[in-house]
CSV table of C-alpha atoms and ligand atoms in Angstrom, one decimal:
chain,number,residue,atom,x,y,z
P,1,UNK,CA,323.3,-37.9,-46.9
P,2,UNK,CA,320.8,-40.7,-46.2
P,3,UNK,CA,318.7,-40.6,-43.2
P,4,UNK,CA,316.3,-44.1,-44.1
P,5,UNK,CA,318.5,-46.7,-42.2
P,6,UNK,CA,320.1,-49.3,-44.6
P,7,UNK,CA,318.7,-52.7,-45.6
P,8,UNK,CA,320.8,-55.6,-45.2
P,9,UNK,CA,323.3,-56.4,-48.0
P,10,UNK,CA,321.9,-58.7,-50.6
P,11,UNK,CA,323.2,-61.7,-49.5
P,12,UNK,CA,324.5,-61.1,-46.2
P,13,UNK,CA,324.9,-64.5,-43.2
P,14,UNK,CA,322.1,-64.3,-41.4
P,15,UNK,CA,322.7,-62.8,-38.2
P,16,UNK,CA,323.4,-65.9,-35.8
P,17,UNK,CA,324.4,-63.8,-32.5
P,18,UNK,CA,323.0,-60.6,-31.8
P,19,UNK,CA,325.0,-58.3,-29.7
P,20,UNK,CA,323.8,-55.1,-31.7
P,21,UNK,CA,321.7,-53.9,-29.4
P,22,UNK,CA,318.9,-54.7,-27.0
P,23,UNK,CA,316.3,-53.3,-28.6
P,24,UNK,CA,316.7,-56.2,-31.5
P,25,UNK,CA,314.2,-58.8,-29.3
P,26,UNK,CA,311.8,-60.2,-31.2
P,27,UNK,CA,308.6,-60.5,-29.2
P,28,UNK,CA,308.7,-64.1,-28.2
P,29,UNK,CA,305.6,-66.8,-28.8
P,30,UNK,CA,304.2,-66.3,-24.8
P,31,UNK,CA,304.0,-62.4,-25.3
P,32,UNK,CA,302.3,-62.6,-28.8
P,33,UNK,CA,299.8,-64.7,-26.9
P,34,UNK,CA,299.2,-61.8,-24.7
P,35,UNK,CA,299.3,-59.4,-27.6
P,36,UNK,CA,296.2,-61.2,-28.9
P,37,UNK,CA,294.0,-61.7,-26.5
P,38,UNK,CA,294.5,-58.3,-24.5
P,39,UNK,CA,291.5,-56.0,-25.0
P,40,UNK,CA,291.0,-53.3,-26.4
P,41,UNK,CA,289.4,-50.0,-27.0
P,42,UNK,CA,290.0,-46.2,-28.3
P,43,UNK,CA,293.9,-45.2,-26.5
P,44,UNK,CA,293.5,-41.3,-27.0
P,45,UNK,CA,289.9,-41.5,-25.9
P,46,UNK,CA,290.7,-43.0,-22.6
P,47,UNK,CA,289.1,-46.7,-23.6
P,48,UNK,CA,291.5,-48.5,-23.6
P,49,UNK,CA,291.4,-50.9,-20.7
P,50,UNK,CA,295.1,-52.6,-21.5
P,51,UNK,CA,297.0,-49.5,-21.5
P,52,UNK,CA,294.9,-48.0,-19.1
P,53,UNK,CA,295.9,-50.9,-17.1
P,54,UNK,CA,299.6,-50.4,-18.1
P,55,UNK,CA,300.0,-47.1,-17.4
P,56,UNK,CA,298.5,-48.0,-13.8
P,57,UNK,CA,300.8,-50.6,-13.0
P,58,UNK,CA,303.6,-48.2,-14.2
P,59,UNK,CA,302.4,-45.1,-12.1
P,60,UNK,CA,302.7,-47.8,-9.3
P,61,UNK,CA,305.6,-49.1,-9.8
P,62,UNK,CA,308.0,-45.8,-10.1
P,63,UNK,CA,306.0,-44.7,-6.9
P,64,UNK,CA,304.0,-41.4,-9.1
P,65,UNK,CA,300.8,-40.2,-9.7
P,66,UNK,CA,300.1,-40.9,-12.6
P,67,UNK,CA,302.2,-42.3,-16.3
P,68,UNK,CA,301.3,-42.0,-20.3
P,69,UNK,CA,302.2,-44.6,-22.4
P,70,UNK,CA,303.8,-43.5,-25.8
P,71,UNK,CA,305.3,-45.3,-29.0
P,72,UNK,CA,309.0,-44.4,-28.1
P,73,UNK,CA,311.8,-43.2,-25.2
P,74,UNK,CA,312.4,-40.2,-27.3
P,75,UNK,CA,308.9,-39.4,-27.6
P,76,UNK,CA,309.2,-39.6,-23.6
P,77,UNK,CA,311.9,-37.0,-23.6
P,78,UNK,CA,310.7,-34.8,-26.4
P,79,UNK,CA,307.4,-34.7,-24.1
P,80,UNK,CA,309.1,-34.7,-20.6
P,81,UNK,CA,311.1,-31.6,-21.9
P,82,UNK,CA,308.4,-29.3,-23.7
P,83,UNK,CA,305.9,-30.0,-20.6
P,84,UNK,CA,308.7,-29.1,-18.0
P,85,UNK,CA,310.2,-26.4,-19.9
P,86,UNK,CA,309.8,-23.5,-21.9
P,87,UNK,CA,311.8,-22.4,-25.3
P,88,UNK,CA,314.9,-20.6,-24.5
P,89,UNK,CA,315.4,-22.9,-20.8
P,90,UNK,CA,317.9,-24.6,-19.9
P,91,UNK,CA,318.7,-28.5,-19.4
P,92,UNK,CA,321.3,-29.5,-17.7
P,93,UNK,CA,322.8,-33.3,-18.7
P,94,UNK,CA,325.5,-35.1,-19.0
P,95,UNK,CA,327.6,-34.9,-21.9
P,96,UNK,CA,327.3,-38.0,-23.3
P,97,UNK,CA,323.2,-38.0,-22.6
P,98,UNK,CA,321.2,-39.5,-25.4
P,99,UNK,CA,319.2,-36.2,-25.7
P,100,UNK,CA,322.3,-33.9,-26.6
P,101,UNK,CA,323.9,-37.0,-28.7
P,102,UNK,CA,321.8,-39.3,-29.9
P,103,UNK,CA,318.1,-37.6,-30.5
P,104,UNK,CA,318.9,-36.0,-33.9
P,105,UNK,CA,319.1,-32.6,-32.7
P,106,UNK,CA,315.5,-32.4,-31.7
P,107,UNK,CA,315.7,-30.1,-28.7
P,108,UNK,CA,317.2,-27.7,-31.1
P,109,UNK,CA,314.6,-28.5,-33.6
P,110,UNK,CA,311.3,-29.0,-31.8
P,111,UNK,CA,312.2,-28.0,-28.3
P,112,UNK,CA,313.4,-25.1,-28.2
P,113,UNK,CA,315.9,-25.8,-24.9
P,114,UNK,CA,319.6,-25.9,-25.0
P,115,UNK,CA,321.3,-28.5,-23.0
P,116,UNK,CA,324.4,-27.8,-21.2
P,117,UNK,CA,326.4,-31.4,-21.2
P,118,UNK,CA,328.4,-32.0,-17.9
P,119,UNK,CA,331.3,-33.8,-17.7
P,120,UNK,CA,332.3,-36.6,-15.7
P,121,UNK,CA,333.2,-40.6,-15.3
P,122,UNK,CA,330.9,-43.2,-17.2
P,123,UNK,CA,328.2,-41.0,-17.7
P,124,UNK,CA,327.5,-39.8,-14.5
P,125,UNK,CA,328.2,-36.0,-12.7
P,126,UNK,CA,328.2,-35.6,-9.1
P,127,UNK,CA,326.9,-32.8,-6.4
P,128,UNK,CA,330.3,-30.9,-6.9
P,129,UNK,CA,329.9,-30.8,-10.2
P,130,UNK,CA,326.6,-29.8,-11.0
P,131,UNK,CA,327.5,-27.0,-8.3
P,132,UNK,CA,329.7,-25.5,-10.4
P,133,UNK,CA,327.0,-25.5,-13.8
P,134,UNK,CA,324.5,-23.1,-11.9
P,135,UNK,CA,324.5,-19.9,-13.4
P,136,UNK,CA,323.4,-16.7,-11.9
P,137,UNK,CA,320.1,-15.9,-11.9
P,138,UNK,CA,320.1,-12.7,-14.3
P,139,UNK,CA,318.5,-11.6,-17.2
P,140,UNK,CA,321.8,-13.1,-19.3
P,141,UNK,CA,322.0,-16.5,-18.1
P,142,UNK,CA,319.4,-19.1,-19.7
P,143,UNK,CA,317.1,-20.0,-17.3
P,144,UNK,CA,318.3,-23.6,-15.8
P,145,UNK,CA,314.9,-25.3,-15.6
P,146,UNK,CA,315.4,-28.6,-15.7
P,147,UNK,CA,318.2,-31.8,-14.5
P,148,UNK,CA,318.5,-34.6,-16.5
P,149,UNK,CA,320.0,-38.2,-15.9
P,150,UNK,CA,320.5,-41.5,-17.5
P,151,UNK,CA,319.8,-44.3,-15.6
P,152,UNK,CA,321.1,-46.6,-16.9
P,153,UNK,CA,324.1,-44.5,-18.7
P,154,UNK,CA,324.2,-45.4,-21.7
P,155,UNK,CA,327.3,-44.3,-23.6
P,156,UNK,CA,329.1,-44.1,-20.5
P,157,UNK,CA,328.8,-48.0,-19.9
P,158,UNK,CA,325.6,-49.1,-18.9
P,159,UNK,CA,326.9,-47.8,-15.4
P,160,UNK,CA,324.0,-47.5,-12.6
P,161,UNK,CA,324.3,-44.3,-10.8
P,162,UNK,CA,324.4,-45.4,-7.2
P,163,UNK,CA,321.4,-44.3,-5.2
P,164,UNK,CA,322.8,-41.6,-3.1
P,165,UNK,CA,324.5,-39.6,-5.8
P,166,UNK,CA,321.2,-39.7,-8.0
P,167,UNK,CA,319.6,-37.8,-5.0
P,168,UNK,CA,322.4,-35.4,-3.8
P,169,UNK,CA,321.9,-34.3,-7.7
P,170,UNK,CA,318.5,-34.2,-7.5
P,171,UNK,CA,318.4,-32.1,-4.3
P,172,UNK,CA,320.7,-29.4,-5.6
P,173,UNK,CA,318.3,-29.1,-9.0
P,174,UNK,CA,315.1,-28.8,-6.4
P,175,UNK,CA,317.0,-26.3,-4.3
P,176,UNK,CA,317.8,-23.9,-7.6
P,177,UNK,CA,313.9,-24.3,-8.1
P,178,UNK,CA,314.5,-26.5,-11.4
P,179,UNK,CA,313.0,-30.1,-12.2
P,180,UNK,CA,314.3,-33.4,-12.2
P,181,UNK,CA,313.9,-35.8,-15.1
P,182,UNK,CA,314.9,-39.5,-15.3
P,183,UNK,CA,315.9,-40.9,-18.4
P,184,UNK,CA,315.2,-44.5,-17.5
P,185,UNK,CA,315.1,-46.4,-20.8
P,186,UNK,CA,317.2,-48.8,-18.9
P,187,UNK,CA,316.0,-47.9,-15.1
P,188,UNK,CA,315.3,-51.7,-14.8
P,189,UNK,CA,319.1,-53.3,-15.1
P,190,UNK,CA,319.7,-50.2,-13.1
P,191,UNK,CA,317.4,-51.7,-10.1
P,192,UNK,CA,317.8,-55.4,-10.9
P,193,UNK,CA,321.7,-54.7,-11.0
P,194,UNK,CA,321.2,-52.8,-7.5
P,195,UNK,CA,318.3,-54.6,-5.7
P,196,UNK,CA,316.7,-51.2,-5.3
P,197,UNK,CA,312.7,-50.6,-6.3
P,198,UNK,CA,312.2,-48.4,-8.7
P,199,UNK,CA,310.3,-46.0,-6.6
P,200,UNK,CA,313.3,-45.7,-4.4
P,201,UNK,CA,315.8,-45.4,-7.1
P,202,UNK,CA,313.4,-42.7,-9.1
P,203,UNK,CA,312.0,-41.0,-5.7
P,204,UNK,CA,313.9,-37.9,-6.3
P,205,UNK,CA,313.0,-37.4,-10.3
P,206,UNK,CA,310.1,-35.7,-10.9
P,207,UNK,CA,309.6,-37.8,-13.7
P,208,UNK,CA,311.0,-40.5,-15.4
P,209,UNK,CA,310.4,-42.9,-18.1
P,210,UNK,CA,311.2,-46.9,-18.9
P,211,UNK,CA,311.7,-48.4,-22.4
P,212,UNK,CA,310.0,-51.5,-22.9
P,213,UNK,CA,312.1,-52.3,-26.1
P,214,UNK,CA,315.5,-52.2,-24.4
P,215,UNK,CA,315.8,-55.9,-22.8
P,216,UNK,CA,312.6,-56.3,-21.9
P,217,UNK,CA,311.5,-58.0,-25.0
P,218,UNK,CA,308.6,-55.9,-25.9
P,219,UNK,CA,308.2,-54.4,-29.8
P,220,UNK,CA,307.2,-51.0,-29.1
P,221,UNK,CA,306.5,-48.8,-26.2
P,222,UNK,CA,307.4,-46.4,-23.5
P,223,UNK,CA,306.1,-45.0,-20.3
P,224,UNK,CA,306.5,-42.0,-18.6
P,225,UNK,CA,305.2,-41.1,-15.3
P,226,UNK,CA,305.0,-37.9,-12.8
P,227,UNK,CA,302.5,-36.0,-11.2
P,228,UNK,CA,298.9,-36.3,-11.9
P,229,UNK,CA,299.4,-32.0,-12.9
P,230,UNK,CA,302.5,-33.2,-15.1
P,231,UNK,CA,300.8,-35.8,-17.2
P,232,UNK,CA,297.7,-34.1,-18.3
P,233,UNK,CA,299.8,-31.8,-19.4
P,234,UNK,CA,301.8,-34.3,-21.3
P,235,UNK,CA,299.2,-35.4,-23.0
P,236,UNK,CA,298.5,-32.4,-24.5
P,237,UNK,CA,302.5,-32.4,-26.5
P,238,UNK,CA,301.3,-36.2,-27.0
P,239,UNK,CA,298.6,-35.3,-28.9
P,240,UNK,CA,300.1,-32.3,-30.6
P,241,UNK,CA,303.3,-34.8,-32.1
P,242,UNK,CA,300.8,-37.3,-33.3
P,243,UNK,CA,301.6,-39.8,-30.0
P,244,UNK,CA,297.7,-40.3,-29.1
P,245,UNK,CA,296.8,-43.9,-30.7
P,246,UNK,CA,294.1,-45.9,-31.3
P,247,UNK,CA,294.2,-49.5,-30.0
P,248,UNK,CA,297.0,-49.6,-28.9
P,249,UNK,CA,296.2,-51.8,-25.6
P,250,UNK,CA,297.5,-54.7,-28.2
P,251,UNK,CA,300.9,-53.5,-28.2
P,252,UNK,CA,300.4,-52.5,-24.4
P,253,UNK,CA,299.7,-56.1,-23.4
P,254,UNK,CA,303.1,-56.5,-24.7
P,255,UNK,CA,304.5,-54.3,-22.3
P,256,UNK,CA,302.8,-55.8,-19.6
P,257,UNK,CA,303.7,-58.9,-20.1
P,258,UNK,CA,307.6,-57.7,-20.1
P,259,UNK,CA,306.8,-56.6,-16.5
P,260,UNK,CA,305.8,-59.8,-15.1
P,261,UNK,CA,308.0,-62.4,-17.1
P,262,UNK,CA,311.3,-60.1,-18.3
P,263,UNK,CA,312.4,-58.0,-15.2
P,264,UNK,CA,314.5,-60.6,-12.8
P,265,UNK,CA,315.6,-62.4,-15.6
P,266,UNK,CA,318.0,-59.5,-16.8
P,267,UNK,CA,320.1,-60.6,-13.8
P,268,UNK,CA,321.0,-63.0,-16.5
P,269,UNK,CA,322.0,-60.8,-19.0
P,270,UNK,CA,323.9,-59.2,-16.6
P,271,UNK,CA,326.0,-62.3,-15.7
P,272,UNK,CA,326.6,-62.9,-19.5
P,273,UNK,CA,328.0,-59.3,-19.9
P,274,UNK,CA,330.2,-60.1,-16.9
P,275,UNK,CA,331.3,-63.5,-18.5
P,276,UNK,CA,332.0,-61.8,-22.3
P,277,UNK,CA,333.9,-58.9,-20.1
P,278,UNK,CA,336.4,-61.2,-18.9
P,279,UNK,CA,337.0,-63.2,-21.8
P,280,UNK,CA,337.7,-60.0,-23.4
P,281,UNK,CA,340.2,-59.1,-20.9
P,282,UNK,CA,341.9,-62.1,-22.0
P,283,UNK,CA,342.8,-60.4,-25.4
P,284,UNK,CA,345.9,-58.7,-25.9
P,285,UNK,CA,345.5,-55.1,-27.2
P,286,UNK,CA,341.9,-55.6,-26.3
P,287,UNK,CA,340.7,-52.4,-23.3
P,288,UNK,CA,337.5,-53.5,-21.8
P,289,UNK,CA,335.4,-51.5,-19.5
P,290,UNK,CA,333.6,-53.7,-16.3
P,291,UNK,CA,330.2,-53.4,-16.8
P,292,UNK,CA,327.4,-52.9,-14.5
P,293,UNK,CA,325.0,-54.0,-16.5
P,294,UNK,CA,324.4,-55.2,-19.8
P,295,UNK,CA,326.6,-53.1,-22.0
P,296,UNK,CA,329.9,-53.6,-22.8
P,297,UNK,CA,332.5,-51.4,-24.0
P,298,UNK,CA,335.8,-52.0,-25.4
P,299,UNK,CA,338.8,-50.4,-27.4
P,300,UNK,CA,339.7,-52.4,-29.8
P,301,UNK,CA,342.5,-49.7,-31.4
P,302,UNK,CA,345.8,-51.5,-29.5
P,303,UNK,CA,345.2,-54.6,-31.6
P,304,UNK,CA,345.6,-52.2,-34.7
P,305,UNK,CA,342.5,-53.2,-36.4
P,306,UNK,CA,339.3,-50.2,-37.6
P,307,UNK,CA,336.1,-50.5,-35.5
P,308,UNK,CA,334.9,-50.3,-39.3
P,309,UNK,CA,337.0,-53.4,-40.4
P,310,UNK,CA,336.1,-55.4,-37.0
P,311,UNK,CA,332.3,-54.7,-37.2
P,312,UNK,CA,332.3,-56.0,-41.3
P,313,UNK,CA,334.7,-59.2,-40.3
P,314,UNK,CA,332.2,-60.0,-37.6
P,315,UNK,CA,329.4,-59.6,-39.5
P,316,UNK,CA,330.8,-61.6,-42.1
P,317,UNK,CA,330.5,-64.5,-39.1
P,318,UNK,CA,327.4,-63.7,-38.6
P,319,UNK,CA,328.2,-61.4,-35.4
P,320,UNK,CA,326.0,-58.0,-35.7
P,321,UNK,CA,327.7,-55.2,-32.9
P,322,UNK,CA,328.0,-51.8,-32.5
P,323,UNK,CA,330.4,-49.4,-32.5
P,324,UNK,CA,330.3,-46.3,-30.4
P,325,UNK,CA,332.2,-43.2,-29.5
P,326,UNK,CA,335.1,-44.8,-31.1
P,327,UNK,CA,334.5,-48.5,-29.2
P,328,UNK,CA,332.9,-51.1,-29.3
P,329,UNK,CA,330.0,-51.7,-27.2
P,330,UNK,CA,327.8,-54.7,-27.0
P,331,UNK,CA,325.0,-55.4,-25.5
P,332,UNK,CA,323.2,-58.7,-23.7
P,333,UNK,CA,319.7,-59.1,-24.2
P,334,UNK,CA,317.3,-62.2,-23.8
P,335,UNK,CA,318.0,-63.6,-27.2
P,336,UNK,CA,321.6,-63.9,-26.5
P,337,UNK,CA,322.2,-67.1,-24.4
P,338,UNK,CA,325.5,-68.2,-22.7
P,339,UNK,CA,326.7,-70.7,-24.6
P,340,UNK,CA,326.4,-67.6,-27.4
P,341,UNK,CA,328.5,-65.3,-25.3
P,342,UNK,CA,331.4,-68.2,-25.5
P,343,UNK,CA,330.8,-68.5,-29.3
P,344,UNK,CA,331.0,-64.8,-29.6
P,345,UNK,CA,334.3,-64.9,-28.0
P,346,UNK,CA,335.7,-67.3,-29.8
P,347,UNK,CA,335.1,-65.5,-33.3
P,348,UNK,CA,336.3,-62.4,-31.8
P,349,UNK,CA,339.7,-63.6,-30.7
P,350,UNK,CA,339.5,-64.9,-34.4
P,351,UNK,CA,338.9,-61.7,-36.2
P,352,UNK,CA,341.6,-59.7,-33.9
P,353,UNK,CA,344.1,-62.9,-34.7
P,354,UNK,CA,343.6,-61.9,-38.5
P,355,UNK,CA,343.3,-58.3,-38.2
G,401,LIG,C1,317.3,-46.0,-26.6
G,401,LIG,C2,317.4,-44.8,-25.7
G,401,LIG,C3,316.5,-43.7,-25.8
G,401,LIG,C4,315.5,-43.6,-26.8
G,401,LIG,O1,314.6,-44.6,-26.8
G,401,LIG,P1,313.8,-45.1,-28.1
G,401,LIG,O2,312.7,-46.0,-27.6
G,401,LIG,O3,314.7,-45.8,-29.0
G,401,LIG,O4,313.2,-43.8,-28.8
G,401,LIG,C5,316.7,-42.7,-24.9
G,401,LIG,N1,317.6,-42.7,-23.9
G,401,LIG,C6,318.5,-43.7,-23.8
G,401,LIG,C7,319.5,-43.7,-22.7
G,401,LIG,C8,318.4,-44.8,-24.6
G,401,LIG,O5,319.3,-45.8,-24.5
C-alpha cells in the first residue's frame, strides 16, 4: 500500500472548480502581504511577537486562558488527548469523529487511549445517549477520562450541534469527573451559521481548537486553547512531537489575517452550499442531505452510477470532489464563487445524464 498521497495524472484538466475540500485555499494576494511584513522572532523560545499575538487573540476569542498555536488540527488532538489523558483512558466520541476515523490510527499508535464511538444522527449524540456509555467505576472498566465533540461534524454533514445539547453533554462528562474537548476545526461556520460567539458556543469545553486551513483561507495552522495549567502542559507533548517552530509568526500572520477578513464572509459559503443543495435535489436518483454549513452530502447510488466513476467523469471536467462514507460530499470554500456553484451543477446533471 502507498501512504505518499498521489500526484496528479500527467496530463490531467486543470482543476477549474474546486469542491474537494476547504482546506484547498490558496492564501490569497492580501494575506501574503501580511505574511511578509508580520514580525518575527524564535516561536519555541517565546519571541515570537506574531504568534504570540495570535495565540492572544485566540485565548480571547474562545473565552480561555490561555491557546498554543501548532502546524495542524491533528496535532491539536494528538496534544489535547495525551495532556488530558493518560494511556489506557478512555475517550468517549462520536462514531464518525475524525479522531477514531480519520487520524490514521494514532490514538492507538501514539496515544495510548481507546475511543469509544457513539452513535447518533449527523454526527452528534445527545444527554440520553452518552448516559447510557458511562461505565462503572471499577477496576475493569477503562477509565472514561475524556468527552469529545465535533463542532462542526464533519462526516455527519457539516451539522452545528445546537448550543444546548453541546452543554447538557458537557455537563454530564463534568459530573463523571471527566474532561471536555472541542474538536473545532470548523467551530467558525458553526458560530457564523448560529450567530453564537465562540466563547458561548465553546463555554462548556475545557478545551477546544480551530483550523485555520478549513475555509478560512490560511496555509497552515491551528490553535488550541484551555486553561493556563492545560497549555503549559501542552507545550510540553508540543515539544516532545517536534510541534515547537522557529519563526513561525510568518505563517501566524496568516492566521491572523483569516480572523479579521475570512470569518463573516463564510456566511457566503454557507448560502452557496444551500444553493448547490437544492439544485441537487432537482436530480432524479440524486439523495441530498440539507446542510448547515458548508458541506454537502449526497447519494449518488439511485442514479446507478460508482462514486469511483462520478468522481473520474468529473474530474475529467475539471470538477475535483470527494467521496465519503460511500457519498459524496462537497465542500464551499472562498475560492468557490456562485456563478461556480451553477456551473458545477450543470456538469453534474451532465455526468449522471451519461452515467
Ligand atoms: C480536518 C479535520 C481535522 C484535522 O485537521 P488538520 O489540520 O487537517 O490536521 C480534525 N478534525 C476535523 C473535524 C477535521 O475536519
Amino acid at each position: 500500500m502507498v501512504h505518499a498521497p498521489l500526484r496528479p495524472p500527467p496530463g490531467a484538466p486543470p482543476v477549474r472548480i474546486n469542491l474537494y475540500s476547504d482546506t484547498q485555499t490558496r492564501p490569497s494576494a492580501a494575506m501574503k502581504d501580511a505574511m511578509m511584513s508580520a514580525p518575527v522572532g524564535d516561536e519555541q523560545h517565546g519571541d515570537d511577537p506574531t504568534v504570540n499575538a495570535l495565540c492572544d487573540r485566540m485565548a480571547a476569542l474562545m473565552g480561555k486562558e490561555a491557546a498554543i498555536f501548532l502546524p495542524s488540527g491533528t496535532m491539536c488532538n494528538v496534544i489535547a488527548i495525551l495532556t488530558h489523558c493518560q494511556k489506557g483512558d478512555e475517550v468517549v466520541a462520536h462514531e464518525s469523529s475524525h479522531i477514531l476515523t480519520s487520524e490514521g490510527g494514532t490514538h492507538a499508535a501514539l496515544t495510548g487511549v481507546q475511543i469509544m464511538g457513539l452513535p447518533g444522527a449527523r454526527g452528534m449524540f445527545n444527554a440520553d445517549q452518552l448516559r447510557e456509555a458511562i461505565r462503572p467505576k471499577t477496576r475493569y472498566a477503562p477509565p472514561q477520562r475524556l468527552l469529545e465533540v465535533e463542532q462542526t461534524a464533519n462526516i455527519g454533514g457539516g451539522c452545528v450541534w445546537p448550543i444546548e445539547q453541546l452543554n447538557a453533554v458537557a455537563q454530564i462528562a463534568h459530573e463523571q469527573g471527566w474532561a471536555t474537548h472541542m474538536d473545532g476545526a470548523r467551530l467558525m461556520n458553526a458560530c457564523v451559521a448560529a450567530g453564537i460567539s465562540a466563547a458561548e458556543m465553546t463555554a462548556s469545553y475545557d478545551s477546544v481548537w480551530l483550523d485555520f486551513t478549513k475555509g478560512l483561507g490560511a496555509p497552515l495552522g491551528a490553535v488550541l486553547c484551555g486553561s493556563s495549567e492545560f497549555i503549559g502542559q501542552a507545550w510540553r507533548w508540543k515539544q516532545r512531537l517536534g510541534g515547537s517552530m522557529r519563526q513561525a509568526g510568518i505563517c501566524a500572520a496568516a492566521c491572523d489575517y483569516a480572523l479579521t477578513h475570512n470569518i463573516e464572509r463564510l456566511a457566503e459559503d454557507h448560502a452557496n452550499a444551500k444553493a448547490l443543495a437544492r439544485g441537487l435535489s432537482q436530480i432524479p436518483g440524486v439523495v441530498v442531505q440539507e446542510p448547515d454549513t458548508n458541506l454537502i452530502f449526497f447519494d449518488i447510488k439511485e442514479t446507478g452510477m460508482s462514486l469511483d466513476a462520478f468522481q473520474t467523469a468529473m474530474r475529467a471536467e475539471g470538477v475535483m470532489i470527494s467521496g465519503l462514507g460511500g457519498r459524496v460530499r462537497a465542500c464551499t470554500h472562498l475560492d468557490v464563487t456562485a456563478a461556480q456553484i451553477e456551473e458545477a451543477l450543470t456538469i453534474i446533471r451532465g455526468v449522471l445524464a451519461k452515467g
